[in-house]
Tab-separated table of C-alpha atoms in Angstrom:
chain	number	residue	atom	x	y	z
A	1	MET	CA	179.715	35.251	113.284
A	2	ALA	CA	180.719	36.930	116.380
A	3	CYS	CA	178.384	39.255	117.848
A	4	LEU	CA	179.543	42.926	118.425
A	5	ILE	CA	178.717	43.845	122.202
A	6	THR	CA	178.469	47.471	123.105
A	7	ARG	CA	179.627	47.953	126.692
A	8	ILE	CA	178.068	50.833	128.479
A	9	PRO	CA	180.383	52.739	130.924
A	10	ARG	CA	179.136	53.551	134.409
A	11	ILE	CA	177.071	56.585	134.521
A	12	ALA	CA	176.232	58.938	137.405
A	13	LEU	CA	174.684	62.221	138.106
A	14	ASN	CA	176.515	65.152	139.840
A	15	LYS	CA	173.843	67.115	141.625
A	16	GLU	CA	176.286	69.409	143.533
A	17	LYS	CA	177.932	70.986	140.294
A	18	ASN	CA	177.958	74.735	139.965
A	19	ILE	CA	177.136	75.215	136.313
A	20	GLY	CA	177.046	79.036	136.144
A	21	ARG	CA	174.981	80.481	133.529
A	22	VAL	CA	173.625	78.137	130.791
A	23	ILE	CA	171.585	79.161	127.725
A	24	TYR	CA	169.421	76.647	125.742
A	25	ILE	CA	168.091	78.169	122.359
A	26	VAL	CA	164.974	75.935	121.247
A	27	GLU	CA	162.639	75.943	118.521
A	28	GLY	CA	159.405	74.611	120.106
A	29	GLU	CA	157.351	76.679	122.392
A	30	ARG	CA	156.035	73.825	124.636
A	31	THR	CA	157.791	70.475	124.836
A	32	GLU	CA	161.409	71.751	125.031
A	33	PHE	CA	160.513	74.057	127.847
A	34	SER	CA	158.754	71.463	129.696
A	35	ILE	CA	161.446	68.797	129.503
A	36	LEU	CA	164.300	71.195	130.377
A	37	ASN	CA	162.144	72.632	133.192
A	38	ARG	CA	161.834	69.097	134.553
A	39	ILE	CA	165.405	68.403	134.248
A	40	PHE	CA	166.909	71.400	135.847
A	41	THR	CA	164.341	72.174	138.593
A	42	LYS	CA	163.193	68.706	139.738
A	43	VAL	CA	165.967	66.186	138.969
A	44	PHE	CA	168.629	68.910	139.604
A	45	ASP	CA	167.878	72.121	141.590
A	46	TYR	CA	168.951	75.233	139.459
A	47	SER	CA	167.078	78.591	139.009
A	48	PHE	CA	165.202	78.569	135.616
A	49	VAL	CA	164.341	81.534	133.306
A	50	GLU	CA	162.317	81.043	130.095
A	51	VAL	CA	161.680	83.480	127.205
A	52	ARG	CA	159.002	82.462	124.831
A	53	ARG	CA	157.905	83.841	121.589
A	54	SER	CA	154.227	83.570	122.528
A	55	VAL	CA	154.737	86.027	125.410
A	56	ASN	CA	156.471	88.618	123.451
A	57	CYS	CA	160.000	87.282	124.531
A	58	LYS	CA	159.624	88.704	128.116
A	59	PRO	CA	161.678	86.966	130.536
A	60	TYR	CA	159.859	84.838	133.111
A	61	HIS	CA	161.611	83.522	136.230
A	62	ARG	CA	159.833	80.304	136.580
A	63	TYR	CA	161.832	78.834	139.574
A	64	GLU	CA	164.331	80.163	142.069
A	65	SER	CA	166.642	77.641	143.589
A	66	LYS	CA	167.230	78.097	147.267
A	67	THR	CA	170.336	75.865	147.330
A	68	ASN	CA	172.345	77.208	144.302
A	69	LYS	CA	172.151	81.055	143.834
A	70	ASN	CA	174.870	80.987	141.261
A	71	SER	CA	173.577	78.765	138.682
A	72	ILE	CA	170.727	79.877	136.210
A	73	VAL	CA	169.393	78.082	133.111
A	74	PHE	CA	168.031	80.262	130.559
A	75	VAL	CA	165.746	78.680	127.822
A	76	ILE	CA	165.072	81.047	125.014
A	77	ASN	CA	162.840	80.588	121.910
A	78	SER	CA	164.504	81.031	118.501
A	79	GLU	CA	162.954	83.686	116.422
A	80	TYR	CA	161.143	81.207	114.430
A	81	SER	CA	160.312	77.405	114.512
A	82	CYS	CA	163.098	76.390	112.084
A	83	ILE	CA	166.958	75.966	112.169
A	84	SER	CA	167.635	78.840	109.833
A	85	SER	CA	166.635	81.142	112.371
A	86	ILE	CA	170.064	80.485	114.215
A	87	THR	CA	171.712	82.464	111.493
A	88	THR	CA	169.069	84.977	110.503
A	89	GLY	CA	167.847	85.618	114.076
A	90	LYS	CA	171.021	87.232	115.448
A	91	ASP	CA	169.558	90.741	115.984
A	92	TYR	CA	166.338	89.102	117.705
A	93	LEU	CA	168.684	87.113	120.137
A	94	ASP	CA	170.819	90.136	120.619
A	95	LYS	CA	167.812	92.153	121.809
A	96	ILE	CA	166.822	89.440	124.373
A	97	PHE	CA	170.372	89.177	125.613
A	98	GLU	CA	170.282	92.976	126.386
A	99	VAL	CA	167.221	92.481	128.485
A	100	LEU	CA	168.653	89.363	130.202
A	101	PHE	CA	171.932	91.340	130.906
A	102	TYR	CA	170.046	94.159	132.491
A	103	GLU	CA	167.796	91.874	134.703
A	104	TYR	CA	170.246	88.897	135.377
A	105	GLN	CA	173.670	90.233	134.330
A	106	LEU	CA	173.835	87.433	131.723
A	107	GLU	CA	176.866	87.542	129.402
A	108	PRO	CA	176.419	85.095	126.423
A	109	ASN	CA	180.125	85.095	125.779
A	110	LYS	CA	180.675	83.742	129.363
A	111	ALA	CA	177.856	81.115	129.169
A	112	ALA	CA	177.539	77.605	127.853
A	113	ILE	CA	175.152	77.727	124.933
A	114	TYR	CA	173.142	74.835	123.387
A	115	TYR	CA	171.111	74.861	120.343
A	116	LEU	CA	168.374	72.187	120.724
A	117	PHE	CA	166.598	71.524	117.288
A	118	ASP	CA	164.788	68.751	115.571
A	119	ARG	CA	166.022	66.989	112.478
A	120	ASP	CA	162.770	67.606	110.749
A	121	PRO	CA	163.292	67.179	106.801
A	122	SER	CA	160.318	69.312	106.209
A	123	SER	CA	161.275	72.412	108.029
A	124	ASN	CA	165.032	72.134	108.678
A	125	PRO	CA	166.927	71.875	105.195
A	126	SER	CA	170.006	69.599	105.229
A	127	ARG	CA	172.189	72.222	103.508
A	128	ILE	CA	171.866	74.637	106.630
A	129	ILE	CA	172.110	71.924	109.125
A	130	GLU	CA	175.430	70.536	107.554
A	131	GLN	CA	177.021	74.120	107.883
A	132	LEU	CA	175.806	74.470	111.405
A	133	LEU	CA	177.085	71.193	112.485
A	134	LEU	CA	180.663	72.320	111.840
A	135	THR	CA	180.298	75.857	113.082
A	136	LEU	CA	178.453	75.171	116.364
A	137	LYS	CA	180.939	72.489	117.600
A	138	ASN	CA	181.677	73.831	121.232
A	139	SER	CA	179.269	75.169	123.876
A	140	ARG	CA	181.760	77.959	124.931
A	141	ASP	CA	184.554	78.603	122.335
A	142	ASN	CA	184.120	78.267	118.524
A	143	GLY	CA	187.103	80.729	117.844
A	144	GLU	CA	185.991	83.469	115.638
A	145	GLU	CA	182.491	81.792	114.801
A	146	MET	CA	179.523	82.117	117.015
A	147	ASN	CA	179.607	80.196	120.301
A	148	GLY	CA	177.276	77.169	120.943
A	149	LEU	CA	176.798	73.512	120.303
A	150	LEU	CA	174.192	72.166	118.026
A	151	LEU	CA	172.199	69.187	119.334
A	152	LEU	CA	169.810	67.496	117.271
A	153	SER	CA	167.083	65.179	118.044
A	154	TYR	CA	166.111	62.516	115.466
A	155	PRO	CA	163.467	63.017	114.391
A	156	LYS	CA	162.009	65.197	117.256
A	157	ILE	CA	162.680	66.123	120.854
A	158	GLU	CA	160.046	63.557	121.887
A	159	ALA	CA	162.950	61.053	121.240
A	160	PHE	CA	164.424	62.140	124.399
A	161	ILE	CA	161.323	61.421	126.525
A	162	ILE	CA	161.119	57.977	124.966
A	163	SER	CA	164.802	57.240	125.602
A	164	CYS	CA	164.306	57.973	129.328
A	165	PHE	CA	162.050	54.902	129.666
A	166	GLU	CA	162.811	52.522	126.736
A	167	LYS	CA	165.849	50.043	126.877
A	168	LYS	CA	165.994	49.353	123.096
A	169	CYS	CA	165.783	52.694	121.287
A	170	ASN	CA	168.089	51.517	118.577
A	171	SER	CA	165.433	49.019	117.404
A	172	LEU	CA	162.663	51.462	117.462
A	173	LYS	CA	161.317	52.498	114.060
A	174	LEU	CA	158.938	55.188	114.511
A	175	PRO	CA	158.137	57.898	111.967
A	176	SER	CA	157.892	61.649	113.229
A	177	CYS	CA	154.198	61.604	112.879
A	178	GLU	CA	153.959	58.592	115.374
A	179	LEU	CA	156.222	59.710	118.153
A	180	LYS	CA	153.712	61.621	120.186
A	181	GLN	CA	151.054	58.792	119.798
A	182	TYR	CA	153.632	56.145	120.780
A	183	LYS	CA	154.797	58.364	123.728
A	184	ASN	CA	151.104	58.700	124.997
A	185	TYR	CA	150.367	55.129	124.430
A	186	LYS	CA	153.202	54.108	126.661
A	187	LYS	CA	152.207	56.574	129.151
A	188	TYR	CA	155.810	58.284	129.045
A	189	GLN	CA	155.362	61.683	130.808
A	190	ASN	CA	157.762	64.207	131.810
A	191	ASN	CA	156.727	64.255	135.246
A	192	LEU	CA	157.887	60.721	135.553
A	193	ILE	CA	161.531	61.589	134.743
A	194	PHE	CA	163.877	61.394	137.642
A	195	SER	CA	167.540	60.516	138.025
A	196	LYS	CA	167.436	56.879	136.851
A	197	GLU	CA	165.517	58.137	133.678
A	198	ILE	CA	168.269	60.709	132.813
A	199	ILE	CA	170.851	57.884	133.210
A	200	ASN	CA	168.775	55.609	131.048
A	201	ALA	CA	168.552	58.420	128.324
A	202	CYS	CA	172.232	58.637	128.479
A	203	GLN	CA	172.802	54.899	128.017
A	204	GLU	CA	170.426	54.696	125.134
A	205	MET	CA	172.124	57.709	123.472
A	206	TYR	CA	175.440	55.868	123.925
A	207	LYS	CA	174.359	52.731	122.317
A	208	VAL	CA	172.721	54.416	119.230
A	209	ILE	CA	175.799	56.591	118.660
A	210	LYS	CA	177.949	53.234	118.781
A	211	ALA	CA	175.352	51.519	116.558
A	212	LEU	CA	175.572	54.492	114.132
A	213	ILE	CA	179.277	55.426	113.801
A	214	LYS	CA	180.890	52.495	115.452
A	215	HIS	CA	182.459	55.010	118.103
A	216	ASN	CA	182.586	54.824	121.875
A	217	PHE	CA	181.629	58.343	122.914
A	218	ALA	CA	183.735	60.015	125.413
A	219	PRO	CA	183.382	63.441	127.179
A	220	ASN	CA	186.728	64.650	125.538
A	221	ASP	CA	184.895	64.459	122.188
A	222	LEU	CA	183.149	67.500	123.200
A	223	ASP	CA	186.265	69.735	122.778
A	224	ASN	CA	185.429	69.732	119.014
A	225	PHE	CA	182.002	67.843	118.567
A	226	GLY	CA	181.718	68.986	114.931
A	227	LYS	CA	183.250	66.022	113.276
A	228	ILE	CA	181.448	63.297	115.326
A	229	ASN	CA	178.051	65.286	115.188
A	230	THR	CA	178.503	65.480	111.208
A	231	LYS	CA	179.158	61.643	111.265
A	232	ILE	CA	176.132	60.926	113.478
A	233	TYR	CA	174.185	63.036	110.931
A	234	ASN	CA	175.425	61.475	107.893
A	235	GLU	CA	174.735	57.997	109.107
A	236	GLN	CA	171.260	59.160	110.271
A	237	GLU	CA	170.649	60.378	106.652
A	238	LEU	CA	171.871	57.368	105.118
A	239	TYR	CA	169.563	55.200	107.523
A	240	TYR	CA	166.775	57.436	106.676
A	241	SER	CA	167.180	57.128	102.859
A	242	LYS	CA	166.802	53.376	103.222
A	243	ASN	CA	164.174	53.002	105.902
A	244	ASN	CA	162.298	56.346	105.712
A	245	VAL	CA	162.786	56.807	109.596
A	246	TYR	CA	165.574	57.854	111.717
A	247	ARG	CA	167.180	55.735	114.541
A	248	LEU	CA	165.538	57.183	117.679
A	249	LEU	CA	168.114	59.551	119.111
A	250	SER	CA	168.236	62.909	121.107
A	251	LEU	CA	171.546	64.474	121.878
A	252	LEU	CA	170.071	66.609	124.669
A	253	THR	CA	172.020	64.511	127.284
A	254	ILE	CA	175.200	65.574	125.493
A	255	SER	CA	174.663	68.926	127.131
A	256	MET	CA	174.589	67.625	130.536
A	257	ILE	CA	177.566	65.659	130.015
A	258	ASP	CA	179.325	68.877	128.775
A	259	LEU	CA	178.065	70.575	132.013
A	260	GLN	CA	179.523	67.745	133.996
A	261	LEU	CA	176.104	66.957	135.355
A	262	ILE	CA	176.417	63.629	133.915
A	263	ILE	CA	179.528	61.778	134.773
A	264	ILE	CA	180.754	58.904	132.601
A	265	GLU	CA	183.264	56.734	134.337
């Protein structure tokens, strides 16, 4: 029987890109902030503002870029640590956006928005996820629906950290409760993430998507990512039903492709 070989395209980083205003809505109060801070202030060089639940949602300007004054990344906690807060927490976000408009002239309708959440069966019900995958399908334009692109990590955001260093994420079978232990055992740390680790994470994501849905991801898929996002989700759920684990996958790098910070050639 012939072996199906996944050919990985050339991947490069574009560190000169002006990304304007970018918003990440995240559920966790520590790990997501730490990862995104590492990516956007150390690997790239963009100003970074965070809004955490634990400090009464007051904006904190963590880093000011000296080279790119026009690009700012805003990382904002969802109202609660569950995916349902995307739909129930609109008033909460509106209040935060009012403050950010006053302090930074941030206009959400003119920014790329990414919702970064875990595929955690215990706290994020499948019914809500299925609806949001088809609603949050483009970071900037969803017609009459709310703007934003939903990017899941299977099973948790730690999958991104592991994918920065591992070469065969598709073969890893790690239950959610063992991710942090595995990451710590292998000494995979955020402060060790540099350009080549971001590229590796993108390559691993590409391979896992190919294995799941037999599709070679391309940047133009992001014009309407809802269908592919749903296919990935459905295949992950099928895999989970048989193995009680997900294929290790974080779609965080999708946002960097969408922002043209990662170039796929």
